[in-house]
Coordinates of C-alpha atoms in Angstrom, one line a residue:
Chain A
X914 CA 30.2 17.2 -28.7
X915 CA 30.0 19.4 -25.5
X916 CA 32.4 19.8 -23.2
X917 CA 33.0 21.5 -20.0
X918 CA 35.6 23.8 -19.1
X919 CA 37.4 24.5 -15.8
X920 CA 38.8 28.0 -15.4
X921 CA 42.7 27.8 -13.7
X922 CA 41.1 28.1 -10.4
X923 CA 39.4 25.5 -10.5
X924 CA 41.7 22.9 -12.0
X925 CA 43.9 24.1 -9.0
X926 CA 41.2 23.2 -6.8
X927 CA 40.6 19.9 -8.3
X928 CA 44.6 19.0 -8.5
X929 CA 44.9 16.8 -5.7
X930 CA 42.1 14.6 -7.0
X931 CA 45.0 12.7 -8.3
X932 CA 46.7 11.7 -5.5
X933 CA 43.4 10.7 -3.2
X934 CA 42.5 7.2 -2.2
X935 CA 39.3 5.8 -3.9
X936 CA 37.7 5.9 -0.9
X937 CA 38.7 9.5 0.3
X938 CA 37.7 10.7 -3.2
X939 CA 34.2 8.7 -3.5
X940 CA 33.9 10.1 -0.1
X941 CA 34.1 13.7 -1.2
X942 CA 32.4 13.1 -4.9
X943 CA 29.5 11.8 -2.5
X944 CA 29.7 15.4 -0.6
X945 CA 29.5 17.7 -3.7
X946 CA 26.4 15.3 -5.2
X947 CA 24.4 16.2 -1.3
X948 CA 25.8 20.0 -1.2
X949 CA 24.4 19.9 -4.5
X950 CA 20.4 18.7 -3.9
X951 CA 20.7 21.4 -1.0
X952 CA 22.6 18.8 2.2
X953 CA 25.4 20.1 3.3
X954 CA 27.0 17.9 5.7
X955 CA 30.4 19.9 7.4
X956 CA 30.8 16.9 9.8
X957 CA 31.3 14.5 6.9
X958 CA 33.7 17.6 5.6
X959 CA 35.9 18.0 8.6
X960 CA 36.8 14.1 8.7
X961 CA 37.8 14.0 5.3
X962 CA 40.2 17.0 5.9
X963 CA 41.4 15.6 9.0
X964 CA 42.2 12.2 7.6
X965 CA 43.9 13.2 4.4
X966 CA 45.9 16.4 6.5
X967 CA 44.5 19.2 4.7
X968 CA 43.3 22.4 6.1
X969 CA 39.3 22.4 5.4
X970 CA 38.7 25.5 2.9
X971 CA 41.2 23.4 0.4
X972 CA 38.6 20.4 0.6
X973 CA 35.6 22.8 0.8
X974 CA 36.8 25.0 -2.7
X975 CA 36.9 21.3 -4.4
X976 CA 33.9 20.5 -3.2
X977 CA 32.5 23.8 -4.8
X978 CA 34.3 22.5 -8.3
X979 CA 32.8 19.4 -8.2
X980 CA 29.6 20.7 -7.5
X981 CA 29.9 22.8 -10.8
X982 CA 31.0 19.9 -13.0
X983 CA 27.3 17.9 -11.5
X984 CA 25.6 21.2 -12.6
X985 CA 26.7 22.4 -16.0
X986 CA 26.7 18.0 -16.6
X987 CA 23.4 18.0 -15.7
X988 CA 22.1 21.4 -17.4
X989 CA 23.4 19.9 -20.5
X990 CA 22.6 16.4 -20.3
X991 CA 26.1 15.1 -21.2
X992 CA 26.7 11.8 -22.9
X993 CA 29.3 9.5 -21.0
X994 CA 32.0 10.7 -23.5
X995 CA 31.7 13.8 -23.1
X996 CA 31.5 14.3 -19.3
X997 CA 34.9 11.5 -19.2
X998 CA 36.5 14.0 -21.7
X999 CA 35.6 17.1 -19.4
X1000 CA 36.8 14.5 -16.2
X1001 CA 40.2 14.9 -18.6
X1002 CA 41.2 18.0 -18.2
X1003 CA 41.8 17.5 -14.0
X1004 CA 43.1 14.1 -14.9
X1005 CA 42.1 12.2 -11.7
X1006 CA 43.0 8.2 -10.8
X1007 CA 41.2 6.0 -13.0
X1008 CA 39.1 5.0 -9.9
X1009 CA 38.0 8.8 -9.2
X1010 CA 36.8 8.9 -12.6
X1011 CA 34.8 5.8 -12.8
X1012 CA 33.3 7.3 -9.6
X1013 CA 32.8 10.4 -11.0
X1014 CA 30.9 9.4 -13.9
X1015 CA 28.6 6.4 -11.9
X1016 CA 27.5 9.7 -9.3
X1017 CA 26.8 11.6 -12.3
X1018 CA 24.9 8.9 -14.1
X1019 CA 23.0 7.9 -11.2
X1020 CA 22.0 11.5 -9.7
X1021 CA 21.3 12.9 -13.2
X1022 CA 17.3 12.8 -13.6
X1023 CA 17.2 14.3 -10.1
X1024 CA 19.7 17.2 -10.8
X1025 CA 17.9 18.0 -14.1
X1026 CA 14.7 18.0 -12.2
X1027 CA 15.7 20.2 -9.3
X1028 CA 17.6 23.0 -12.0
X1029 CA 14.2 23.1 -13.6
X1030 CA 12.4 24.0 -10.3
X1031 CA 15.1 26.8 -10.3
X1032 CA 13.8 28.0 -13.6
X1033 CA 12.0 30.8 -14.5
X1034 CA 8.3 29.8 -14.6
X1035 CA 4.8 31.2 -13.5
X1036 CA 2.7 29.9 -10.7
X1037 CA 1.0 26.6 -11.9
X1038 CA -1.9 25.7 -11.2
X1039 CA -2.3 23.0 -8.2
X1040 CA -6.5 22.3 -8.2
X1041 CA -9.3 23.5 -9.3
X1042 CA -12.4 22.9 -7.3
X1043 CA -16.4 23.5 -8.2
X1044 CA -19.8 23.3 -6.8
X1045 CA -22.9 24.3 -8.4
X1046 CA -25.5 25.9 -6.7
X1047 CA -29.0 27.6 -7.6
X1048 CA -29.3 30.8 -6.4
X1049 CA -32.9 31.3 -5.1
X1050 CA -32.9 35.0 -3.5
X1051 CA -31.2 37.3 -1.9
X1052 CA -31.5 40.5 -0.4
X1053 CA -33.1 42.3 -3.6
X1054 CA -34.7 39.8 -5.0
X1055 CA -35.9 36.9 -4.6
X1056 CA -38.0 33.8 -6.2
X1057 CA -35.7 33.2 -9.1
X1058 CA -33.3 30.1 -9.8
X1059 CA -30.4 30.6 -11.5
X1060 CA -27.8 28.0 -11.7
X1061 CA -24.2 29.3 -10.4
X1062 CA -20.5 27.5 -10.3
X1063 CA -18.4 28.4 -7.3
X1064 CA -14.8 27.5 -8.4
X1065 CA -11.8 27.6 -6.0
X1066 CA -8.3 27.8 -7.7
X1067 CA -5.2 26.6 -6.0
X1068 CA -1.8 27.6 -7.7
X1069 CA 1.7 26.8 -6.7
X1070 CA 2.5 29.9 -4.8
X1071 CA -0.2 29.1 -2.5
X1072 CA -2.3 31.2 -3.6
X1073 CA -6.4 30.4 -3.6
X1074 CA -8.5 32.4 -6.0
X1075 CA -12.3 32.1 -5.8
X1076 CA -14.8 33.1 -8.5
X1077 CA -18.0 32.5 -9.8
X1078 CA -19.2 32.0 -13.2
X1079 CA -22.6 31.0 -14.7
X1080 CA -22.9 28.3 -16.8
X1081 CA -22.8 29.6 -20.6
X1082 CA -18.9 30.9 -19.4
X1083 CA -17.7 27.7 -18.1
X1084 CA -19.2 26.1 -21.2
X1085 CA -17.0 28.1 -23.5
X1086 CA -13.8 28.3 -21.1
X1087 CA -14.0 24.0 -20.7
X1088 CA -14.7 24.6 -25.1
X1089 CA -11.3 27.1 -25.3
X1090 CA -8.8 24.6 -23.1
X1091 CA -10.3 21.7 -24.9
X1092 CA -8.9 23.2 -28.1
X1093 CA -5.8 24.2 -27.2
X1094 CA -5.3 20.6 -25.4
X1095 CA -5.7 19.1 -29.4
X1096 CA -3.0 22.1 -30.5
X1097 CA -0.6 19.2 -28.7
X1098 CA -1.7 16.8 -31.5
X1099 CA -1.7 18.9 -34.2
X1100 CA 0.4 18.3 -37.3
X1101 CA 1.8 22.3 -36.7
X1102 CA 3.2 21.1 -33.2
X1103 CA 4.7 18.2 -34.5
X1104 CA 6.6 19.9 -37.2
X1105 CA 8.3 22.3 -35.1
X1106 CA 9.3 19.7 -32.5
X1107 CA 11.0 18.1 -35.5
X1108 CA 12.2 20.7 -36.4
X1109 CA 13.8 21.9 -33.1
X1110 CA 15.2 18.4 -32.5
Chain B
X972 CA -44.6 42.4 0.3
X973 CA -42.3 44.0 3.3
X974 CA -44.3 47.8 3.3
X975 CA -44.1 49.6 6.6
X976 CA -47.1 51.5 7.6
X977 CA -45.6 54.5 6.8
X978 CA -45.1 53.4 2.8
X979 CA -48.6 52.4 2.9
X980 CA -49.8 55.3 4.4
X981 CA -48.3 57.3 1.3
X982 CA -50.8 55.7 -0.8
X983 CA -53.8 57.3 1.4
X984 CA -51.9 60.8 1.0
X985 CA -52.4 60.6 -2.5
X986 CA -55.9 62.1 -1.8
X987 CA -54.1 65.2 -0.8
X988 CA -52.3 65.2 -4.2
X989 CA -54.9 66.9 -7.2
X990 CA -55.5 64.5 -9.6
X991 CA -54.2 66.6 -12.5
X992 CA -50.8 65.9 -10.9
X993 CA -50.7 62.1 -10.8
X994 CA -49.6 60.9 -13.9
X995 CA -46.6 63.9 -13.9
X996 CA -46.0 62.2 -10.4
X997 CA -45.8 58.4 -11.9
X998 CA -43.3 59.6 -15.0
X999 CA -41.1 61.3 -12.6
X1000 CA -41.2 57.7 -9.8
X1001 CA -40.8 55.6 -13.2
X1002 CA -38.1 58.2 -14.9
X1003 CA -36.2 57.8 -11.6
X1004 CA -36.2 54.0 -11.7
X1005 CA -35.7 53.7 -14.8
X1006 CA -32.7 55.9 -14.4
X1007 CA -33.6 58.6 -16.9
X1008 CA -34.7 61.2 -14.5
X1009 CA -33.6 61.9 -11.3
X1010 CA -35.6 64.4 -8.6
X1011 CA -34.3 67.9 -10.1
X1012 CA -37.6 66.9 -12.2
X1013 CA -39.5 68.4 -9.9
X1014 CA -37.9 71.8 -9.3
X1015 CA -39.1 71.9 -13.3
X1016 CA -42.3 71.3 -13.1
X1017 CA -44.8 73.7 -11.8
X1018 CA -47.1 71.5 -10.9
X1019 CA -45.1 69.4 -8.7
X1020 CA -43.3 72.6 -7.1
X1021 CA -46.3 73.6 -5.8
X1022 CA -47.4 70.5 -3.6
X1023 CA -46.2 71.2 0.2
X1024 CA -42.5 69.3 -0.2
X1025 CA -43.4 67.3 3.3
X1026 CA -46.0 65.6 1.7
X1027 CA -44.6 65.1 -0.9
X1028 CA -41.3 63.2 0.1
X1029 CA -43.3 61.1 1.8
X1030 CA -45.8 59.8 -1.2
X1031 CA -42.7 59.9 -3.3
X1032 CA -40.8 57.6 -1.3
X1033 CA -44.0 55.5 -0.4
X1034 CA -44.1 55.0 -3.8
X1035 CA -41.1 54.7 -5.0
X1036 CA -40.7 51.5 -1.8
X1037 CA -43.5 50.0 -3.2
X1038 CA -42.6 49.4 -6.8
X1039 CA -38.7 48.1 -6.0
X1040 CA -40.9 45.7 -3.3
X1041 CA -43.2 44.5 -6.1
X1042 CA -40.4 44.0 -8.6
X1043 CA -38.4 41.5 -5.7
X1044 CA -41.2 40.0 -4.8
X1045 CA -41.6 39.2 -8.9
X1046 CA -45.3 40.7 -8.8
X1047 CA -46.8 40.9 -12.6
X1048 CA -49.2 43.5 -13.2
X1049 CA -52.0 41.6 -12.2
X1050 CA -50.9 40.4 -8.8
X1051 CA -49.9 44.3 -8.1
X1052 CA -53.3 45.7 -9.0
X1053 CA -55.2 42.8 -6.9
X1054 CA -52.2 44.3 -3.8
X1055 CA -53.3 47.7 -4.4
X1056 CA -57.3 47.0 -4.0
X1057 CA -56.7 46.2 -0.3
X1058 CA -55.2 49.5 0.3
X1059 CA -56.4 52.6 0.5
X1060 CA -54.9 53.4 -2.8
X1061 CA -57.7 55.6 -4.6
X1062 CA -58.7 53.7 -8.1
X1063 CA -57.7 55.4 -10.9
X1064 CA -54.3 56.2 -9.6
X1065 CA -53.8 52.5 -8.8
X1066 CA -55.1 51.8 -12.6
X1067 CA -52.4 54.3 -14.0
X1068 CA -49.6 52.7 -11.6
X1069 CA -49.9 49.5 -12.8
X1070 CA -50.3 50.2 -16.5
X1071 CA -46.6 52.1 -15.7
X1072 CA -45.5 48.9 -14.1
X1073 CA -46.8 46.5 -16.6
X1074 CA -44.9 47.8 -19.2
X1075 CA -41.6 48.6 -16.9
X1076 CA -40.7 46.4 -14.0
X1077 CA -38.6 43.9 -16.1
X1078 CA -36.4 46.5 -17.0
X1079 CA -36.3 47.3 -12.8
X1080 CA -35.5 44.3 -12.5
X1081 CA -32.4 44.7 -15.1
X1082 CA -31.0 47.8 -14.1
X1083 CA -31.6 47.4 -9.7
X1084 CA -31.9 44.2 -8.5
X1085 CA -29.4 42.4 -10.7
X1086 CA -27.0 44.6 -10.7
X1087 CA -27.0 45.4 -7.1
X1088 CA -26.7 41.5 -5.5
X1089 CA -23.3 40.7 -3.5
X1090 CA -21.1 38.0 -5.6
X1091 CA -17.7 36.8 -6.2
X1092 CA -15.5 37.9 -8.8
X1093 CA -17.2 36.8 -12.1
X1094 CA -15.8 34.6 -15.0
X1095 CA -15.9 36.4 -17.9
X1096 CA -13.1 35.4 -20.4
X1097 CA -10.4 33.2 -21.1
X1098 CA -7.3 33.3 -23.0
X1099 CA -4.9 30.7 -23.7
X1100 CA -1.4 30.1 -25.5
X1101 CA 0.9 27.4 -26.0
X1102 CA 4.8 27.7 -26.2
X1103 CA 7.6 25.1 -26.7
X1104 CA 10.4 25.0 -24.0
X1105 CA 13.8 24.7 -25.3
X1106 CA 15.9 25.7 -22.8
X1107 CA 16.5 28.3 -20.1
X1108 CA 20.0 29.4 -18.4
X1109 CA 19.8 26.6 -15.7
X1110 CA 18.7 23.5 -17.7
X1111 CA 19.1 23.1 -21.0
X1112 CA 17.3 20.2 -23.6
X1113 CA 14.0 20.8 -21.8
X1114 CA 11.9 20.1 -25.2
X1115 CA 8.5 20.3 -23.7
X1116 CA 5.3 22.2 -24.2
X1117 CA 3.7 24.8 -21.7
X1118 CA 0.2 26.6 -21.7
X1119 CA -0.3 29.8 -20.2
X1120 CA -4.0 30.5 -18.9
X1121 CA -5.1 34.1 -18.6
X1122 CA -8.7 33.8 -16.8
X1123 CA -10.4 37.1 -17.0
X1124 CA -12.3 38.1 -13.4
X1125 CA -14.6 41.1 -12.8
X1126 CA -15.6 42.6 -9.8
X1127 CA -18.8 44.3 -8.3
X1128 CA -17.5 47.3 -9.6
X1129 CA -16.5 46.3 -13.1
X1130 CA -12.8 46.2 -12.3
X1131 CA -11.2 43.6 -14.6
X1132 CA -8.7 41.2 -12.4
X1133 CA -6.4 38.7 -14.7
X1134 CA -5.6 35.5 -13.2
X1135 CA -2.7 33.8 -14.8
X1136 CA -1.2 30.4 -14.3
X1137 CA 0.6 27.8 -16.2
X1138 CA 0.2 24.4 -16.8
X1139 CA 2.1 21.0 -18.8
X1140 CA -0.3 18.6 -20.5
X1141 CA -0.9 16.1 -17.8
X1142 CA -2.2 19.3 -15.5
X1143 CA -4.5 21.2 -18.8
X1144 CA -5.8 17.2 -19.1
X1145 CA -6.7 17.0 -15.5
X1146 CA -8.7 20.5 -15.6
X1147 CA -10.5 19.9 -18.7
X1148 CA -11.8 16.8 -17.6
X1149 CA -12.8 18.4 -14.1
X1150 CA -14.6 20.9 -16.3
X1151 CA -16.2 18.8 -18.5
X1152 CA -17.5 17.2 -15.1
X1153 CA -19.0 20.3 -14.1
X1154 CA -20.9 21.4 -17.2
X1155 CA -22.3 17.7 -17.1
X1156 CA -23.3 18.0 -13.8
X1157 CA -26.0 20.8 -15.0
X1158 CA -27.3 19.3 -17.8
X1159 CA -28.5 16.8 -15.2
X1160 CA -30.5 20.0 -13.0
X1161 CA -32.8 20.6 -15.9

């Protein structure tokens, strides 16, 4: 069972949770879930404020609260219990709290997906593209044929790498990636994913 | 063959050159292309110090232009001896200059011309691994697998370059089959 805990600041922020109409609160559950993905929406902000007579930066640091509830939710995939149990601790109107846990629910796959874009990873690879040509002559030389790949490599920092190779080294790099392709079926891999689980 | 008339004219000047000479000349030419002798050769040989140094620059580099133009144009020996008939090459040095490049221009051809064309960076190893995400500090419960390619490039000047990228299943999938594709697509040239 995990659970998620709110430092005193926070749970000050949150306090007046309890005292919000549903619709105020969904409005400002909906808010965090957008400032969130990376939409920040101040208009939607100000009219909140305005209508429930609170200055801004009190709306704004629960905003920031909620948003960290979505994240560490999110980061570690809570069951329902356990994100109504963390809810708990700010003890907000049964409404709030069904609303809480339906934005979480719904927006889950798509938080997890955009905190592992954040990650730490390498460049992956986008495309690979080939042609194979016969090289006939050139300056120094000339009437011999000699098959040659042209390969263009497109990674996810936009980078484009090309290279040639002849055929005897693409044979045995397409011979290398094929084997490490079956590690993912091997009895080894299998074991430790058991294992881990 | 490209010669200029200035190359081919080397080959007349050879009458100028005693015949004694010749064959020291061809082992220094071959020596040189062969890149096991380079031109201080001839400041130790007294022979070859003696011939006015004009001349012979000038049947040196005649020379010297004709072989590397034989070995492009993938002459054998026979092809180069039938060549050297229509020139004013005198006989018995043209007999000893293509016995030299009989038994030598394949190795030319190693050490120049191959060596020397203009190409990308070359393929010339791969490493691979294969690691099991758990979790990092933004996302935890990942639980998938990752490969990390590590494609080894070399330059014209032998400088290694490492490419690396990473890949899921679904993208190593995609690429093998893409290679595969290529190395079929040869087996269909020949």
């Amino acid at each position: 069972m995990v659970i998620i805990y709110f430092n005193n600041e926070q749970k000050e922020d949150l306090q007046f949770l309890q005292e919000l109409s549903f619709e105020v609160g969904s409005k400002i559950v909906q808010v965090s879930i957008d400032f969130f993905k990376g939409n920040y929406n101040p208009k939607l902000l100000q009219n909140v404020s305005t209508k429930i007579n609170l200055p801004q930066l009190k709306v704004e640091r629960c905003v920031y609260a909620l948003s960290y509830l979505f994240t560490e939710s999110s980061k570690l995939s809570l069951s329902k219990s356990d994100f109504l149990e963390s809810v708990d601790a700010i003890s907000p109107t049964k409404e709030i709290e069904e609303c809480l846990l339906e934005s979480y629910q719904k927006n889950r796959e798509e938080m997890r997906r955009i905190l592992s874009e954040m990650s730490l990873k390498l460049p992956s690879i986008d495309s690979l593209q080939w042609r194979l040509d016969v090289q006939i002559s050139s300056r120094r030389t000339s009437n011999e044929a000699k098959p040659v790949y042209l390969l263009k490599l497109k990674t996810s920092d936009n980078r484009t790498v090309w290279f040639q190779a002849d055929y005897n080294e693409l044979e045995s790099m397409t011979n290398q990636l094929e084997i490490a392709l079956k590690e993912s079926k091997s009895q080894h891999y299998k074991r430790i994913k058991k294992y881990i689980k | 063959m490209e010669l200029s008339k200035t190359n081919l004219n080397s080959l007349s000047l050879l009458k100028k050159i005693p015949k004694s000479v010749h064959q020291e000349l061809l082992s220094l030419i071959f020596g040189v292309l062969l890149q096991q002798a380079d031109e201080t050769e001839i400041e130790k040989s007294q022979s070859l110090k003696q011939i006015d140094s004009t001349l012979l620059k000038e049947v040196f580099s005649g020379l010297i232009t004709i072989v590397i133009q034989a070995v492009k144009a993938n002459l054998n020996a026979k092809s180069l001896a039938q060549f050297l008939k229509d020139t004013s090459a005198p006989a018995e040095f043209a007999g000893l200059l293509v016995t030299a490049y009989g038994k030598t221009f394949q190795k030319i051809k190693e050490i120049h011309l191959e060596t020397t064309g203009f190409y990308l960076k070359k393929l010339i190893d791969i490493n691979w691994r294969m690691d099991y995400i758990i979790k990092s500090n933004k996302i935890e419960q990942i639980d998938k697998p990752v490969y990390f390619i590590d494609l080894n490039l070399q330059k014209k000047d032998g400088q290694i370059e490492k490419l690396k990228f990473s890949c899921d299943t679904n993208q190593l999938q995609d690429l093998v089959t893409t290679l595969k594709d290529a190395v079929l697509a040869k087996k269909s040239l020949k």
